[in-house]
Amino acid sequence: LALAAASAHAADACPGLLDHTLPRLQDDKPQSLCDYRGKVVLIVNTASYCGFTGQYDGLEKLYARLQPRGLVVLGFPSNQFGNQEPGSNKEIAEFCRLTYGVKFPMFAKTEVIGSAAHPLFRQLASLTGERPKWNFHKYLIARDGRTVRSFPSTTEPTDSTFVAAIEDALGRP
């Protein structure tokens, strides 16, 4: 019985990659990424004034369509590429909501590269061998919380290879 309880607890344990708590964009309240364990997690560094900003629309549509099957999209605004996210968290939240109707979870401005990069982004770069080179870089984390794929900014949310990777991840335990 103790062994069964231990393995059940292990299954509920938060994978190290998701074992981070970050402030939410809208209210700065801490949000544990462990809340998303067992889901397919798409992490995207975002910006409001970028040539790729229109991807918010496709990301929101993906989220709305695939959330019932276990996809969660997590947005992390960053001002590290071309000063394209200069606003406050409140301004960013309003822009995302009013311009693109973003309902997927968004977090406060985050450093995604360099020595001050958040440990989550350092882990993602280490696991994939790829760090964001610009806004809207995408990391797809499988339900196991360990398997990660990386997609560059130029990969649109409607790209067939990208959508197939998400569908594949959703189809796995």
PDB file of N, CA, C and O in Angstrom, residues 50-126:
ATOM      1  N   CYS A  50       5.798  44.282 -32.337  1.00  0.00           N
ATOM      2  CA  CYS A  50       6.718  43.455 -33.096  1.00  0.00           C
ATOM      3  C   CYS A  50       6.048  43.056 -34.396  1.00  0.00           C
ATOM      4  O   CYS A  50       4.823  42.985 -34.476  1.00  0.00           O
ATOM      5  N   GLY A  51       6.832  42.766 -35.408  1.00  0.00           N
ATOM      6  CA  GLY A  51       6.279  42.273 -36.663  1.00  0.00           C
ATOM      7  C   GLY A  51       5.521  40.966 -36.492  1.00  0.00           C
ATOM      8  O   GLY A  51       4.677  40.621 -37.320  1.00  0.00           O
ATOM      9  N   PHE A  52       5.815  40.236 -35.418  1.00  0.00           N
ATOM     10  CA  PHE A  52       5.147  38.959 -35.156  1.00  0.00           C
ATOM     11  C   PHE A  52       3.959  39.093 -34.197  1.00  0.00           C
ATOM     12  O   PHE A  52       3.321  38.097 -33.852  1.00  0.00           O
ATOM     13  N   THR A  53       3.652  40.314 -33.749  1.00  0.00           N
ATOM     14  CA  THR A  53       2.597  40.514 -32.745  1.00  0.00           C
ATOM     15  C   THR A  53       1.254  39.944 -33.194  1.00  0.00           C
ATOM     16  O   THR A  53       0.473  39.467 -32.370  1.00  0.00           O
ATOM     17  N   GLY A  54       0.992  39.941 -34.494  1.00  0.00           N
ATOM     18  CA  GLY A  54      -0.244  39.368 -35.016  1.00  0.00           C
ATOM     19  C   GLY A  54      -0.414  37.895 -34.658  1.00  0.00           C
ATOM     20  O   GLY A  54      -1.525  37.359 -34.734  1.00  0.00           O
ATOM     21  N   GLN A  55       0.679  37.227 -34.250  1.00  0.00           N
ATOM     22  CA  GLN A  55       0.586  35.825 -33.848  1.00  0.00           C
ATOM     23  C   GLN A  55      -0.285  35.647 -32.608  1.00  0.00           C
ATOM     24  O   GLN A  55      -0.769  34.545 -32.344  1.00  0.00           O
ATOM     25  N   TYR A  56      -0.492  36.724 -31.837  1.00  0.00           N
ATOM     26  CA  TYR A  56      -1.398  36.634 -30.686  1.00  0.00           C
ATOM     27  C   TYR A  56      -2.745  36.054 -31.126  1.00  0.00           C
ATOM     28  O   TYR A  56      -3.346  35.244 -30.430  1.00  0.00           O
ATOM     29  N   ASP A  57      -3.228  36.490 -32.289  1.00  0.00           N
ATOM     30  CA  ASP A  57      -4.521  36.043 -32.790  1.00  0.00           C
ATOM     31  C   ASP A  57      -4.520  34.527 -33.004  1.00  0.00           C
ATOM     32  O   ASP A  57      -5.420  33.812 -32.539  1.00  0.00           O
ATOM     33  N   GLY A  58      -3.508  34.015 -33.689  1.00  0.00           N
ATOM     34  CA  GLY A  58      -3.411  32.582 -33.943  1.00  0.00           C
ATOM     35  C   GLY A  58      -3.206  31.773 -32.674  1.00  0.00           C
ATOM     36  O   GLY A  58      -3.750  30.673 -32.530  1.00  0.00           O
ATOM     37  N   LEU A  59      -2.431  32.316 -31.743  1.00  0.00           N
ATOM     38  CA  LEU A  59      -2.205  31.625 -30.462  1.00  0.00           C
ATOM     39  C   LEU A  59      -3.507  31.533 -29.673  1.00  0.00           C
ATOM     40  O   LEU A  59      -3.816  30.494 -29.080  1.00  0.00           O
ATOM     41  N   GLU A  60      -4.277  32.621 -29.667  1.00  0.00           N
ATOM     42  CA  GLU A  60      -5.557  32.608 -28.944  1.00  0.00           C
ATOM     43  C   GLU A  60      -6.518  31.603 -29.589  1.00  0.00           C
ATOM     44  O   GLU A  60      -7.221  30.867 -28.890  1.00  0.00           O
ATOM     45  N   LYS A  61      -6.535  31.540 -30.929  1.00  0.00           N
ATOM     46  CA  LYS A  61      -7.409  30.587 -31.615  1.00  0.00           C
ATOM     47  C   LYS A  61      -6.992  29.146 -31.312  1.00  0.00           C
ATOM     48  O   LYS A  61      -7.849  28.280 -31.095  1.00  0.00           O
ATOM     49  N   LEU A  62      -5.683  28.884 -31.308  1.00  0.00           N
ATOM     50  CA  LEU A  62      -5.186  27.550 -30.950  1.00  0.00           C
ATOM     51  C   LEU A  62      -5.627  27.184 -29.536  1.00  0.00           C
ATOM     52  O   LEU A  62      -6.102  26.079 -29.288  1.00  0.00           O
ATOM     53  N   TYR A  63      -5.434  28.120 -28.629  1.00  0.00           N
ATOM     54  CA  TYR A  63      -5.796  27.902 -27.222  1.00  0.00           C
ATOM     55  C   TYR A  63      -7.286  27.601 -27.094  1.00  0.00           C
ATOM     56  O   TYR A  63      -7.686  26.628 -26.442  1.00  0.00           O
ATOM     57  N   ALA A  64      -8.121  28.408 -27.732  1.00  0.00           N
ATOM     58  CA  ALA A  64      -9.571  28.219 -27.633  1.00  0.00           C
ATOM     59  C   ALA A  64      -9.996  26.860 -28.200  1.00  0.00           C
ATOM     60  O   ALA A  64     -10.835  26.169 -27.626  1.00  0.00           O
ATOM     61  N   ARG A  65      -9.362  26.461 -29.293  1.00  0.00           N
ATOM     62  CA  ARG A  65      -9.740  25.212 -29.961  1.00  0.00           C
ATOM     63  C   ARG A  65      -9.223  23.977 -29.230  1.00  0.00           C
ATOM     64  O   ARG A  65      -9.917  22.961 -29.150  1.00  0.00           O
ATOM     65  N   LEU A  66      -7.997  24.065 -28.697  1.00  0.00           N
ATOM     66  CA  LEU A  66      -7.355  22.865 -28.153  1.00  0.00           C
ATOM     67  C   LEU A  66      -7.299  22.804 -26.627  1.00  0.00           C
ATOM     68  O   LEU A  66      -6.892  21.788 -26.067  1.00  0.00           O
ATOM     69  N   GLN A  67      -7.707  23.863 -25.955  1.00  0.00           N
ATOM     70  CA  GLN A  67      -7.720  23.845 -24.491  1.00  0.00           C
ATOM     71  C   GLN A  67      -8.532  22.680 -23.932  1.00  0.00           C
ATOM     72  O   GLN A  67      -8.091  22.017 -22.997  1.00  0.00           O
ATOM     73  N   PRO A  68      -9.720  22.372 -24.506  1.00  0.00           N
ATOM     74  CA  PRO A  68     -10.494  21.250 -23.965  1.00  0.00           C
ATOM     75  C   PRO A  68      -9.743  19.911 -24.028  1.00  0.00           C
ATOM     76  O   PRO A  68     -10.027  19.006 -23.261  1.00  0.00           O
ATOM     77  N   ARG A  69      -8.769  19.796 -24.927  1.00  0.00           N
ATOM     78  CA  ARG A  69      -7.989  18.555 -25.052  1.00  0.00           C
ATOM     79  C   ARG A  69      -6.711  18.585 -24.222  1.00  0.00           C
ATOM     80  O   ARG A  69      -5.955  17.622 -24.216  1.00  0.00           O
ATOM     81  N   GLY A  70      -6.445  19.715 -23.544  1.00  0.00           N
ATOM     82  CA  GLY A  70      -5.296  19.754 -22.641  1.00  0.00           C
ATOM     83  C   GLY A  70      -4.179  20.703 -23.015  1.00  0.00           C
ATOM     84  O   GLY A  70      -3.117  20.677 -22.397  1.00  0.00           O
ATOM     85  N   LEU A  71      -4.384  21.574 -24.009  1.00  0.00           N
ATOM     86  CA  LEU A  71      -3.350  22.557 -24.356  1.00  0.00           C
ATOM     87  C   LEU A  71      -3.518  23.802 -23.501  1.00  0.00           C
ATOM     88  O   LEU A  71      -4.630  24.291 -23.310  1.00  0.00           O
ATOM     89  N   VAL A  72      -2.410  24.314 -23.008  1.00  0.00           N
ATOM     90  CA  VAL A  72      -2.411  25.633 -22.373  1.00  0.00           C
ATOM     91  C   VAL A  72      -1.294  26.453 -23.035  1.00  0.00           C
ATOM     92  O   VAL A  72      -0.205  25.939 -23.288  1.00  0.00           O
ATOM     93  N   VAL A  73      -1.624  27.673 -23.400  1.00  0.00           N
ATOM     94  CA  VAL A  73      -0.652  28.613 -23.969  1.00  0.00           C
ATOM     95  C   VAL A  73      -0.300  29.585 -22.848  1.00  0.00           C
ATOM     96  O   VAL A  73      -1.189  30.126 -22.186  1.00  0.00           O
ATOM     97  N   LEU A  74       0.992  29.792 -22.626  1.00  0.00           N
ATOM     98  CA  LEU A  74       1.458  30.725 -21.599  1.00  0.00           C
ATOM     99  C   LEU A  74       2.308  31.795 -22.264  1.00  0.00           C
ATOM    100  O   LEU A  74       3.309  31.492 -22.916  1.00  0.00           O
ATOM    101  N   GLY A  75       1.902  33.055 -22.121  1.00  0.00           N
ATOM    102  CA  GLY A  75       2.621  34.168 -22.720  1.00  0.00           C
ATOM    103  C   GLY A  75       3.514  34.867 -21.709  1.00  0.00           C
ATOM    104  O   GLY A  75       3.095  35.124 -20.579  1.00  0.00           O
ATOM    105  N   PHE A  76       4.736  35.174 -22.142  1.00  0.00           N
ATOM    106  CA  PHE A  76       5.721  35.858 -21.296  1.00  0.00           C
ATOM    107  C   PHE A  76       6.243  37.083 -22.034  1.00  0.00           C
ATOM    108  O   PHE A  76       7.171  36.971 -22.840  1.00  0.00           O
ATOM    109  N   PRO A  77       5.629  38.259 -21.816  1.00  0.00           N
ATOM    110  CA  PRO A  77       6.127  39.469 -22.470  1.00  0.00           C
ATOM    111  C   PRO A  77       7.588  39.722 -22.099  1.00  0.00           C
ATOM    112  O   PRO A  77       7.991  39.508 -20.955  1.00  0.00           O
ATOM    113  N   SER A  78       8.344  40.155 -23.094  1.00  0.00           N
ATOM    114  CA  SER A  78       9.763  40.465 -22.864  1.00  0.00           C
ATOM    115  C   SER A  78      10.127  41.704 -23.673  1.00  0.00           C
ATOM    116  O   SER A  78       9.688  41.851 -24.810  1.00  0.00           O
ATOM    117  N   ASN A  79      10.936  42.543 -23.072  1.00  0.00           N
ATOM    118  CA  ASN A  79      11.370  43.766 -23.736  1.00  0.00           C
ATOM    119  C   ASN A  79      12.823  43.655 -24.195  1.00  0.00           C
ATOM    120  O   ASN A  79      13.500  44.639 -24.374  1.00  0.00           O
ATOM    121  N   GLN A  80      13.296  42.427 -24.389  1.00  0.00           N
ATOM    122  CA  GLN A  80      14.714  42.225 -24.684  1.00  0.00           C
ATOM    123  C   GLN A  80      15.062  42.270 -26.168  1.00  0.00           C
ATOM    124  O   GLN A  80      16.235  42.213 -26.511  1.00  0.00           O
ATOM    125  N   PHE A  81      14.071  42.336 -27.037  1.00  0.00           N
ATOM    126  CA  PHE A  81      14.343  42.329 -28.472  1.00  0.00           C
ATOM    127  C   PHE A  81      13.789  43.604 -29.088  1.00  0.00           C
ATOM    128  O   PHE A  81      12.572  43.763 -29.216  1.00  0.00           O
ATOM    129  N   GLY A  82      14.649  44.523 -29.428  1.00  0.00           N
ATOM    130  CA  GLY A  82      14.247  45.744 -30.117  1.00  0.00           C
ATOM    131  C   GLY A  82      13.357  46.672 -29.308  1.00  0.00           C
ATOM    132  O   GLY A  82      12.641  47.480 -29.898  1.00  0.00           O
ATOM    133  N   ASN A  83      13.376  46.567 -27.979  1.00  0.00           N
ATOM    134  CA  ASN A  83      12.564  47.438 -27.118  1.00  0.00           C
ATOM    135  C   ASN A  83      11.103  47.447 -27.579  1.00  0.00           C
ATOM    136  O   ASN A  83      10.453  48.487 -27.616  1.00  0.00           O
ATOM    137  N   GLN A  84      10.575  46.247 -27.919  1.00  0.00           N
ATOM    138  CA  GLN A  84       9.238  46.148 -28.493  1.00  0.00           C
ATOM    139  C   GLN A  84       8.149  45.841 -27.461  1.00  0.00           C
ATOM    140  O   GLN A  84       7.007  45.594 -27.818  1.00  0.00           O
ATOM    141  N   GLU A  85       8.520  45.854 -26.183  1.00  0.00           N
ATOM    142  CA  GLU A  85       7.536  45.675 -25.109  1.00  0.00           C
ATOM    143  C   GLU A  85       7.856  46.657 -23.985  1.00  0.00           C
ATOM    144  O   GLU A  85       8.194  46.285 -22.872  1.00  0.00           O
ATOM    145  N   PRO A  86       7.758  47.972 -24.286  1.00  0.00           N
ATOM    146  CA  PRO A  86       8.193  48.987 -23.317  1.00  0.00           C
ATOM    147  C   PRO A  86       7.182  49.278 -22.208  1.00  0.00           C
ATOM    148  O   PRO A  86       7.529  49.852 -21.185  1.00  0.00           O
ATOM    149  N   GLY A  87       5.921  48.891 -22.390  1.00  0.00           N
ATOM    150  CA  GLY A  87       4.865  49.287 -21.463  1.00  0.00           C
ATOM    151  C   GLY A  87       4.915  48.589 -20.119  1.00  0.00           C
ATOM    152  O   GLY A  87       5.679  47.658 -19.892  1.00  0.00           O
ATOM    153  N   SER A  88       4.049  49.062 -19.230  1.00  0.00           N
ATOM    154  CA  SER A  88       3.890  48.440 -17.913  1.00  0.00           C
ATOM    155  C   SER A  88       3.096  47.151 -18.076  1.00  0.00           C
ATOM    156  O   SER A  88       2.454  46.927 -19.113  1.00  0.00           O
ATOM    157  N   ASN A  89       3.097  46.314 -17.052  1.00  0.00           N
ATOM    158  CA  ASN A  89       2.311  45.084 -17.103  1.00  0.00           C
ATOM    159  C   ASN A  89       0.837  45.391 -17.361  1.00  0.00           C
ATOM    160  O   ASN A  89       0.176  44.711 -18.144  1.00  0.00           O
ATOM    161  N   LYS A  90       0.323  46.441 -16.731  1.00  0.00           N
ATOM    162  CA  LYS A  90      -1.092  46.817 -16.917  1.00  0.00           C
ATOM    163  C   LYS A  90      -1.353  47.210 -18.378  1.00  0.00           C
ATOM    164  O   LYS A  90      -2.349  46.808 -18.969  1.00  0.00           O
ATOM    165  N   GLU A  91      -0.446  47.996 -18.962  1.00  0.00           N
ATOM    166  CA  GLU A  91      -0.602  48.410 -20.359  1.00  0.00           C
ATOM    167  C   GLU A  91      -0.560  47.200 -21.296  1.00  0.00           C
ATOM    168  O   GLU A  91      -1.340  47.107 -22.244  1.00  0.00           O
ATOM    169  N   ILE A  92       0.357  46.265 -21.024  1.00  0.00           N
ATOM    170  CA  ILE A  92       0.482  45.063 -21.847  1.00  0.00           C
ATOM    171  C   ILE A  92      -0.802  44.235 -21.749  1.00  0.00           C
ATOM    172  O   ILE A  92      -1.334  43.771 -22.756  1.00  0.00           O
ATOM    173  N   ALA A  93      -1.309  44.071 -20.525  1.00  0.00           N
ATOM    174  CA  ALA A  93      -2.528  43.283 -20.308  1.00  0.00           C
ATOM    175  C   ALA A  93      -3.699  43.888 -21.084  1.00  0.00           C
ATOM    176  O   ALA A  93      -4.462  43.172 -21.749  1.00  0.00           O
ATOM    177  N   GLU A  94      -3.834  45.197 -21.029  1.00  0.00           N
ATOM    178  CA  GLU A  94      -4.930  45.866 -21.745  1.00  0.00           C
ATOM    179  C   GLU A  94      -4.779  45.712 -23.250  1.00  0.00           C
ATOM    180  O   GLU A  94      -5.739  45.441 -23.954  1.00  0.00           O
ATOM    181  N   PHE A  95      -3.550  45.875 -23.746  1.00  0.00           N
ATOM    182  CA  PHE A  95      -3.287  45.728 -25.182  1.00  0.00           C
ATOM    183  C   PHE A  95      -3.691  44.318 -25.644  1.00  0.00           C
ATOM    184  O   PHE A  95      -4.396  44.168 -26.645  1.00  0.00           O
ATOM    185  N   CYS A  96      -3.249  43.298 -24.920  1.00  0.00           N
ATOM    186  CA  CYS A  96      -3.530  41.912 -25.311  1.00  0.00           C
ATOM    187  C   CYS A  96      -5.025  41.625 -25.296  1.00  0.00           C
ATOM    188  O   CYS A  96      -5.558  40.996 -26.215  1.00  0.00           O
ATOM    189  N   ARG A  97      -5.689  42.110 -24.284  1.00  0.00           N
ATOM    190  CA  ARG A  97      -7.129  41.855 -24.138  1.00  0.00           C
ATOM    191  C   ARG A  97      -7.929  42.620 -25.192  1.00  0.00           C
ATOM    192  O   ARG A  97      -8.776  42.053 -25.883  1.00  0.00           O
ATOM    193  N   LEU A  98      -7.639  43.912 -25.342  1.00  0.00           N
ATOM    194  CA  LEU A  98      -8.433  44.759 -26.235  1.00  0.00           C
ATOM    195  C   LEU A  98      -8.112  44.534 -27.708  1.00  0.00           C
ATOM    196  O   LEU A  98      -9.000  44.565 -28.547  1.00  0.00           O
ATOM    197  N   THR A  99      -6.848  44.299 -28.029  1.00  0.00           N
ATOM    198  CA  THR A  99      -6.449  44.182 -29.429  1.00  0.00           C
ATOM    199  C   THR A  99      -6.655  42.771 -29.970  1.00  0.00           C
ATOM    200  O   THR A  99      -7.068  42.595 -31.110  1.00  0.00           O
ATOM    201  N   TYR A 100      -6.349  41.763 -29.155  1.00  0.00           N
ATOM    202  CA  TYR A 100      -6.381  40.388 -29.647  1.00  0.00           C
ATOM    203  C   TYR A 100      -7.323  39.475 -28.864  1.00  0.00           C
ATOM    204  O   TYR A 100      -7.417  38.292 -29.165  1.00  0.00           O
ATOM    205  N   GLY A 101      -8.001  39.995 -27.855  1.00  0.00           N
ATOM    206  CA  GLY A 101      -8.911  39.164 -27.075  1.00  0.00           C
ATOM    207  C   GLY A 101      -8.225  38.013 -26.374  1.00  0.00           C
ATOM    208  O   GLY A 101      -8.809  36.943 -26.211  1.00  0.00           O
ATOM    209  N   VAL A 102      -6.976  38.227 -25.980  1.00  0.00           N
ATOM    210  CA  VAL A 102      -6.190  37.155 -25.369  1.00  0.00           C
ATOM    211  C   VAL A 102      -6.815  36.720 -24.043  1.00  0.00           C
ATOM    212  O   VAL A 102      -7.039  37.528 -23.154  1.00  0.00           O
ATOM    213  N   LYS A 103      -7.092  35.431 -23.953  1.00  0.00           N
ATOM    214  CA  LYS A 103      -7.622  34.849 -22.725  1.00  0.00           C
ATOM    215  C   LYS A 103      -6.666  33.829 -22.121  1.00  0.00           C
ATOM    216  O   LYS A 103      -6.854  33.392 -20.995  1.00  0.00           O
ATOM    217  N   PHE A 104      -5.644  33.421 -22.894  1.00  0.00           N
ATOM    218  CA  PHE A 104      -4.693  32.461 -22.331  1.00  0.00           C
ATOM    219  C   PHE A 104      -3.844  33.151 -21.262  1.00  0.00           C
ATOM    220  O   PHE A 104      -3.709  34.380 -21.264  1.00  0.00           O
ATOM    221  N   PRO A 105      -3.327  32.373 -20.306  1.00  0.00           N
ATOM    222  CA  PRO A 105      -2.565  32.977 -19.199  1.00  0.00           C
ATOM    223  C   PRO A 105      -1.339  33.749 -19.688  1.00  0.00           C
ATOM    224  O   PRO A 105      -0.593  33.275 -20.544  1.00  0.00           O
ATOM    225  N   MET A 106      -1.184  34.938 -19.126  1.00  0.00           N
ATOM    226  CA  MET A 106      -0.031  35.792 -19.428  1.00  0.00           C
ATOM    227  C   MET A 106       0.665  36.115 -18.107  1.00  0.00           C
ATOM    228  O   MET A 106       0.024  36.256 -17.072  1.00  0.00           O
ATOM    229  N   PHE A 107       1.978  36.271 -18.203  1.00  0.00           N
ATOM    230  CA  PHE A 107       2.784  36.556 -17.020  1.00  0.00           C
ATOM    231  C   PHE A 107       3.425  37.931 -17.139  1.00  0.00           C
ATOM    232  O   PHE A 107       3.476  38.518 -18.217  1.00  0.00           O
ATOM    233  N   ALA A 108       3.897  38.436 -16.023  1.00  0.00           N
ATOM    234  CA  ALA A 108       4.557  39.740 -15.996  1.00  0.00           C
ATOM    235  C   ALA A 108       5.791  39.712 -16.895  1.00  0.00           C
ATOM    236  O   ALA A 108       6.306  38.638 -17.239  1.00  0.00           O
ATOM    237  N   LYS A 109       6.253  40.880 -17.286  1.00  0.00           N
ATOM    238  CA  LYS A 109       7.445  40.983 -18.124  1.00  0.00           C
ATOM    239  C   LYS A 109       8.552  40.107 -17.561  1.00  0.00           C
ATOM    240  O   LYS A 109       8.801  40.114 -16.350  1.00  0.00           O
ATOM    241  N   THR A 110       9.220  39.378 -18.452  1.00  0.00           N
ATOM    242  CA  THR A 110      10.196  38.372 -18.053  1.00  0.00           C
ATOM    243  C   THR A 110      11.446  38.489 -18.913  1.00  0.00           C
ATOM    244  O   THR A 110      11.347  38.693 -20.129  1.00  0.00           O
ATOM    245  N   GLU A 111      12.596  38.337 -18.289  1.00  0.00           N
ATOM    246  CA  GLU A 111      13.859  38.248 -19.040  1.00  0.00           C
ATOM    247  C   GLU A 111      13.954  36.823 -19.583  1.00  0.00           C
ATOM    248  O   GLU A 111      13.786  35.856 -18.832  1.00  0.00           O
ATOM    249  N   VAL A 112      14.194  36.672 -20.893  1.00  0.00           N
ATOM    250  CA  VAL A 112      14.208  35.345 -21.503  1.00  0.00           C
ATOM    251  C   VAL A 112      15.571  34.932 -22.041  1.00  0.00           C
ATOM    252  O   VAL A 112      15.763  33.770 -22.405  1.00  0.00           O
ATOM    253  N   ILE A 113      16.511  35.873 -22.095  1.00  0.00           N
ATOM    254  CA  ILE A 113      17.875  35.564 -22.546  1.00  0.00           C
ATOM    255  C   ILE A 113      18.870  36.292 -21.649  1.00  0.00           C
ATOM    256  O   ILE A 113      18.505  37.203 -20.905  1.00  0.00           O
ATOM    257  N   GLY A 114      20.123  35.889 -21.771  1.00  0.00           N
ATOM    258  CA  GLY A 114      21.198  36.569 -21.063  1.00  0.00           C
ATOM    259  C   GLY A 114      21.336  36.132 -19.615  1.00  0.00           C
ATOM    260  O   GLY A 114      20.634  35.239 -19.136  1.00  0.00           O
ATOM    261  N   SER A 115      22.233  36.803 -18.912  1.00  0.00           N
ATOM    262  CA  SER A 115      22.562  36.411 -17.538  1.00  0.00           C
ATOM    263  C   SER A 115      21.397  36.606 -16.577  1.00  0.00           C
ATOM    264  O   SER A 115      21.320  35.925 -15.556  1.00  0.00           O
ATOM    265  N   ALA A 116      20.468  37.502 -16.911  1.00  0.00           N
ATOM    266  CA  ALA A 116      19.320  37.742 -16.030  1.00  0.00           C
ATOM    267  C   ALA A 116      18.089  36.932 -16.457  1.00  0.00           C
ATOM    268  O   ALA A 116      17.007  37.128 -15.912  1.00  0.00           O
ATOM    269  N   ALA A 117      18.249  36.019 -17.433  1.00  0.00           N
ATOM    270  CA  ALA A 117      17.107  35.236 -17.908  1.00  0.00           C
ATOM    271  C   ALA A 117      16.499  34.456 -16.751  1.00  0.00           C
ATOM    272  O   ALA A 117      17.212  33.935 -15.890  1.00  0.00           O
ATOM    273  N   HIS A 118      15.173  34.378 -16.753  1.00  0.00           N
ATOM    274  CA  HIS A 118      14.472  33.602 -15.724  1.00  0.00           C
ATOM    275  C   HIS A 118      14.938  32.145 -15.828  1.00  0.00           C
ATOM    276  O   HIS A 118      15.159  31.634 -16.931  1.00  0.00           O
ATOM    277  N   PRO A 119      15.084  31.465 -14.688  1.00  0.00           N
ATOM    278  CA  PRO A 119      15.533  30.056 -14.720  1.00  0.00           C
ATOM    279  C   PRO A 119      14.701  29.160 -15.646  1.00  0.00           C
ATOM    280  O   PRO A 119      15.244  28.236 -16.259  1.00  0.00           O
ATOM    281  N   LEU A 120      13.399  29.422 -15.783  1.00  0.00           N
ATOM    282  CA  LEU A 120      12.569  28.645 -16.699  1.00  0.00           C
ATOM    283  C   LEU A 120      13.132  28.722 -18.114  1.00  0.00           C
ATOM    284  O   LEU A 120      13.284  27.713 -18.795  1.00  0.00           O
ATOM    285  N   PHE A 121      13.448  29.929 -18.571  1.00  0.00           N
ATOM    286  CA  PHE A 121      13.954  30.099 -19.932  1.00  0.00           C
ATOM    287  C   PHE A 121      15.375  29.565 -20.085  1.00  0.00           C
ATOM    288  O   PHE A 121      15.732  29.069 -21.153  1.00  0.00           O
ATOM    289  N   ARG A 122      16.165  29.614 -19.016  1.00  0.00           N
ATOM    290  CA  ARG A 122      17.489  28.991 -19.064  1.00  0.00           C
ATOM    291  C   ARG A 122      17.346  27.476 -19.217  1.00  0.00           C
ATOM    292  O   ARG A 122      18.071  26.859 -19.994  1.00  0.00           O
ATOM    293  N   GLN A 123      16.391  26.881 -18.488  1.00  0.00           N
ATOM    294  CA  GLN A 123      16.146  25.434 -18.602  1.00  0.00           C
ATOM    295  C   GLN A 123      15.675  25.073 -20.001  1.00  0.00           C
ATOM    296  O   GLN A 123      16.133  24.088 -20.587  1.00  0.00           O
ATOM    297  N   LEU A 124      14.728  25.835 -20.538  1.00  0.00           N
ATOM    298  CA  LEU A 124      14.208  25.557 -21.873  1.00  0.00           C
ATOM    299  C   LEU A 124      15.317  25.625 -22.918  1.00  0.00           C
ATOM    300  O   LEU A 124      15.410  24.759 -23.792  1.00  0.00           O
ATOM    301  N   ALA A 125      16.173  26.626 -22.820  1.00  0.00           N
ATOM    302  CA  ALA A 125      17.287  26.769 -23.756  1.00  0.00           C
ATOM    303  C   ALA A 125      18.261  25.602 -23.609  1.00  0.00           C
ATOM    304  O   ALA A 125      18.756  25.062 -24.603  1.00  0.00           O
ATOM    305  N   SER A 126      18.513  25.193 -22.387  1.00  0.00           N
ATOM    306  CA  SER A 126      19.429  24.089 -22.134  1.00  0.00           C
ATOM    307  C   SER A 126      18.874  22.776 -22.702  1.00  0.00           C
ATOM    308  O   SER A 126      19.596  21.998 -23.329  1.00  0.00           O
TER     309      SER A 126
END
